[in-house]
Amino acid sequence: MEKQAVLFHSLEGEKIYFKALRIEDVQEIHHYASDQKVSRFIGWNLMSTLEDTRQFIEIMIKRESEGTHLYSSIVEKITHEIIGIAIIFNFDQEANQAEIGYVLHKKHWDKGYGTEIVALISDFAFKSLKLHKLHAAVVHANIGSARILEKNSYELEGRLKDHYFIEDKYYDALLFGKITNLGT
C-alpha cells in the first residue's frame, strides 16, 4: 500500500493537487477541521484546539501507514493553500471495493473543487488500485456533497432512514456507488 500512498499523494488536477498529510500543516488543516459548518456532516468530532487537530492528523498518518486508509491534503494550485482532505478507506479486498470521502474548507465550496477531487479519487482508485466499486455515504441534508457524487456518475443506491443523529436531529444516509467501466 506504500506505493499506492505515494501515487495518491501525487495526484494533480486542473485547479488542485494532492500531497501527503503532514503534522507541520496542522494550522492549515485546523482552519477547516475546527469549523462547525464544515464538520457538521462529515462524521468527525469538531477539532476545538490545535492539539485536537494535531492528534487527529497523527491518527490519520498511523492509519495510512497500517494500510487501512489513504489520505491526501488537497492543495489549491494558485495559492498553494491546503483547502481540504481526500480519503479512500473501508477497503474490502474480497469484493474489491472501498469507500471515499472528502472535506473542503467552506470558503472553497461551490467552486468546482469537490467535483475535481472526486474525479481524481475515482480515476486513481479504478486505474491504479484496480478497484471494482467505490461508494460513499452522505447525510441527506448535505446537498452539495450529493451533487458532487452525481456529477461524477455515482448512482444513488439506497437510503437509510434516520441513520445519523447530529445536533439532536435525525438525518437519513444517502448511499452512492460507482462501478468501474474499465475493461468493459
CSV table of C-alpha atoms in Angstrom, one decimal:
chain,number,residue,atom,x,y,z
A,1,MET,CA,0.0,0.0,0.0
A,2,GLU,CA,3.0,2.3,0.4
A,3,LYS,CA,3.5,2.6,-3.3
A,4,GLN,CA,-0.2,3.4,-3.7
A,5,ALA,CA,0.0,6.1,-1.0
A,6,VAL,CA,2.9,7.8,-2.8
A,7,LEU,CA,0.8,7.8,-6.0
A,8,PHE,CA,-2.3,9.1,-4.2
A,9,HIS,CA,-0.3,11.9,-2.7
A,10,SER,CA,0.9,13.0,-6.2
A,11,LEU,CA,-2.4,13.3,-8.0
A,12,GLU,CA,-3.0,16.6,-9.8
A,13,GLY,CA,-6.0,18.2,-11.4
A,14,GLU,CA,-6.7,21.4,-13.2
A,15,LYS,CA,-7.1,23.6,-10.1
A,16,ILE,CA,-5.8,21.4,-7.3
A,17,TYR,CA,-3.2,18.8,-6.4
A,18,PHE,CA,-2.8,16.3,-3.6
A,19,LYS,CA,0.1,15.9,-1.1
A,20,ALA,CA,0.8,13.8,1.9
A,21,LEU,CA,-0.7,14.7,5.2
A,22,ARG,CA,1.9,16.3,7.5
A,23,ILE,CA,1.9,17.3,11.1
A,24,GLU,CA,3.6,20.5,10.0
A,25,ASP,CA,0.4,21.5,8.2
A,26,VAL,CA,-1.7,21.4,11.4
A,27,GLN,CA,-2.5,25.1,11.4
A,28,GLU,CA,-3.9,25.0,7.8
A,29,ILE,CA,-5.8,21.8,8.5
A,30,HIS,CA,-7.2,23.2,11.7
A,31,HIS,CA,-8.8,26.1,9.7
A,32,TYR,CA,-11.4,23.8,8.2
A,33,ALA,CA,-11.3,21.0,10.8
A,34,SER,CA,-12.4,23.4,13.5
A,35,ASP,CA,-15.2,25.0,11.5
A,36,GLN,CA,-18.7,23.9,12.8
A,37,LYS,CA,-20.2,24.2,9.3
A,38,VAL,CA,-17.5,22.0,7.7
A,39,SER,CA,-17.5,19.3,10.3
A,40,ARG,CA,-21.3,19.1,10.8
A,41,PHE,CA,-22.0,16.3,8.3
A,42,ILE,CA,-18.6,14.6,7.9
A,43,GLY,CA,-18.6,12.2,10.9
A,44,TRP,CA,-15.6,13.8,12.7
A,45,ASN,CA,-15.7,15.5,16.0
A,46,LEU,CA,-15.1,19.2,15.8
A,47,MET,CA,-11.4,20.0,16.3
A,48,SER,CA,-11.7,22.6,19.1
A,49,THR,CA,-8.0,23.1,19.6
A,50,LEU,CA,-4.8,22.9,17.6
A,51,GLU,CA,-3.8,19.9,19.7
A,52,ASP,CA,-7.1,18.1,18.8
A,53,THR,CA,-6.2,18.6,15.1
A,54,ARG,CA,-2.6,17.5,15.7
A,55,GLN,CA,-3.7,14.3,17.4
A,56,PHE,CA,-6.2,13.6,14.6
A,57,ILE,CA,-3.5,14.1,11.9
A,58,GLU,CA,-1.4,11.6,13.9
A,59,ILE,CA,-4.2,9.1,13.8
A,60,MET,CA,-4.7,9.5,10.1
A,61,ILE,CA,-1.0,9.1,9.4
A,62,LYS,CA,-0.9,6.0,11.5
A,63,ARG,CA,-3.9,4.5,9.7
A,64,GLU,CA,-2.3,5.2,6.4
A,65,SER,CA,1.0,3.5,7.5
A,66,GLU,CA,-1.1,0.5,8.6
A,67,GLY,CA,-2.6,0.3,5.1
A,68,THR,CA,-6.2,0.8,6.1
A,69,HIS,CA,-6.7,4.3,4.7
A,70,LEU,CA,-5.3,6.6,2.1
A,71,TYR,CA,-5.3,10.3,2.9
A,72,SER,CA,-4.1,13.4,1.0
A,73,SER,CA,-4.2,17.0,1.7
A,74,ILE,CA,-5.9,18.9,-1.1
A,75,VAL,CA,-3.9,22.0,-2.2
A,76,GLU,CA,-5.2,24.9,-4.4
A,77,LYS,CA,-2.7,25.3,-7.2
A,78,ILE,CA,-2.9,29.1,-7.4
A,79,THR,CA,-2.4,29.8,-3.7
A,80,HIS,CA,-0.7,26.6,-2.5
A,81,GLU,CA,-3.1,26.7,0.4
A,82,ILE,CA,-4.4,23.4,1.9
A,83,ILE,CA,-8.1,23.5,1.3
A,84,GLY,CA,-9.3,20.1,2.4
A,85,ILE,CA,-8.6,16.3,2.5
A,86,ALA,CA,-9.3,13.4,0.3
A,87,ILE,CA,-9.8,9.8,1.7
A,88,ILE,CA,-10.1,6.3,0.5
A,89,PHE,CA,-11.0,3.8,3.3
A,90,ASN,CA,-13.0,0.8,4.3
A,91,PHE,CA,-11.2,-1.4,1.8
A,92,ASP,CA,-12.9,-4.7,1.1
A,93,GLN,CA,-10.2,-6.9,-0.5
A,94,GLU,CA,-12.5,-9.7,-1.3
A,95,ALA,CA,-15.2,-7.6,-3.0
A,96,ASN,CA,-12.5,-5.3,-4.4
A,97,GLN,CA,-14.2,-2.1,-3.3
A,98,ALA,CA,-13.7,0.9,-1.0
A,99,GLU,CA,-15.3,4.0,0.4
A,100,ILE,CA,-14.4,7.5,-0.5
A,101,GLY,CA,-14.6,10.7,1.5
A,102,TYR,CA,-13.6,14.4,1.1
A,103,VAL,CA,-13.7,17.5,3.2
A,104,LEU,CA,-13.3,21.1,1.9
A,105,HIS,CA,-12.9,24.4,3.7
A,106,LYS,CA,-16.2,26.2,3.4
A,107,LYS,CA,-14.7,29.2,1.5
A,108,HIS,CA,-14.0,26.7,-1.3
A,109,TRP,CA,-17.5,25.3,-1.6
A,110,ASP,CA,-19.4,25.7,-4.9
A,111,LYS,CA,-16.3,26.4,-6.9
A,112,GLY,CA,-15.9,23.0,-8.6
A,113,TYR,CA,-13.2,21.7,-6.3
A,114,GLY,CA,-15.3,18.9,-4.9
A,115,THR,CA,-16.2,17.6,-8.4
A,116,GLU,CA,-12.5,17.6,-9.3
A,117,ILE,CA,-11.5,15.9,-6.1
A,118,VAL,CA,-13.9,13.0,-6.6
A,119,ALA,CA,-12.9,12.7,-10.2
A,120,LEU,CA,-9.2,12.4,-9.1
A,121,ILE,CA,-10.0,9.9,-6.3
A,122,SER,CA,-12.2,7.8,-8.6
A,123,ASP,CA,-9.8,7.7,-11.5
A,124,PHE,CA,-6.9,6.7,-9.2
A,125,ALA,CA,-9.0,4.0,-7.4
A,126,PHE,CA,-10.2,2.4,-10.6
A,127,LYS,CA,-6.9,2.7,-12.6
A,128,SER,CA,-4.2,2.4,-10.0
A,129,LEU,CA,-5.8,0.4,-7.3
A,130,LYS,CA,-7.9,-1.6,-9.8
A,131,LEU,CA,-11.0,-1.4,-7.6
A,132,HIS,CA,-14.3,-2.7,-9.0
A,133,LYS,CA,-16.5,-0.4,-7.0
A,134,LEU,CA,-16.4,2.8,-4.9
A,135,HIS,CA,-19.1,4.0,-2.6
A,136,ALA,CA,-19.9,7.0,-0.4
A,137,ALA,CA,-22.4,7.7,2.4
A,138,VAL,CA,-23.8,11.3,2.6
A,139,VAL,CA,-26.1,12.9,5.1
A,140,HIS,CA,-29.2,13.7,3.1
A,141,ALA,CA,-29.0,17.4,4.1
A,142,ASN,CA,-25.6,17.7,2.6
A,143,ILE,CA,-27.0,18.5,-0.9
A,144,GLY,CA,-23.7,19.8,-2.2
A,145,SER,CA,-21.9,16.6,-1.5
A,146,ALA,CA,-24.6,14.5,-3.1
A,147,ARG,CA,-24.4,16.7,-6.2
A,148,ILE,CA,-20.6,16.3,-6.4
A,149,LEU,CA,-21.1,12.5,-6.5
A,150,GLU,CA,-23.8,12.7,-9.1
A,151,LYS,CA,-21.6,14.9,-11.3
A,152,ASN,CA,-19.0,12.1,-11.1
A,153,SER,CA,-21.6,9.4,-12.3
A,154,TYR,CA,-22.1,7.9,-8.8
A,155,GLU,CA,-25.6,6.5,-8.6
A,156,LEU,CA,-27.9,6.8,-5.6
A,157,GLU,CA,-28.2,3.1,-4.5
A,158,GLY,CA,-30.1,3.5,-1.3
A,159,ARG,CA,-31.3,5.5,1.7
A,160,LEU,CA,-31.0,4.6,5.4
A,161,LYS,CA,-33.8,6.3,7.3
A,162,ASP,CA,-32.7,8.2,10.5
A,163,HIS,CA,-29.2,6.8,10.2
A,164,TYR,CA,-27.3,9.8,11.6
A,165,PHE,CA,-28.1,11.7,14.8
A,166,ILE,CA,-26.5,15.1,14.6
A,167,GLU,CA,-27.2,18.1,16.9
A,168,ASP,CA,-30.3,16.4,18.4
A,169,LYS,CA,-31.8,15.7,15.0
A,170,TYR,CA,-32.0,12.5,12.8
A,171,TYR,CA,-30.8,12.5,9.2
A,172,ASP,CA,-31.1,9.9,6.5
A,173,ALA,CA,-27.9,8.5,4.9
A,174,LEU,CA,-27.8,8.5,1.1
A,175,LEU,CA,-25.7,5.7,-0.3
A,176,PHE,CA,-23.9,6.3,-3.5
A,177,GLY,CA,-21.9,3.9,-5.6
A,178,LYS,CA,-19.9,3.7,-8.8
A,179,ILE,CA,-18.7,0.7,-10.6
A,180,THR,CA,-15.7,0.8,-12.9
A,181,ASN,CA,-16.2,0.8,-16.6
A,182,LEU,CA,-12.6,-0.1,-17.3
A,183,GLY,CA,-12.3,-3.2,-19.4
A,184,THR,CA,-15.9,-3.2,-20.5
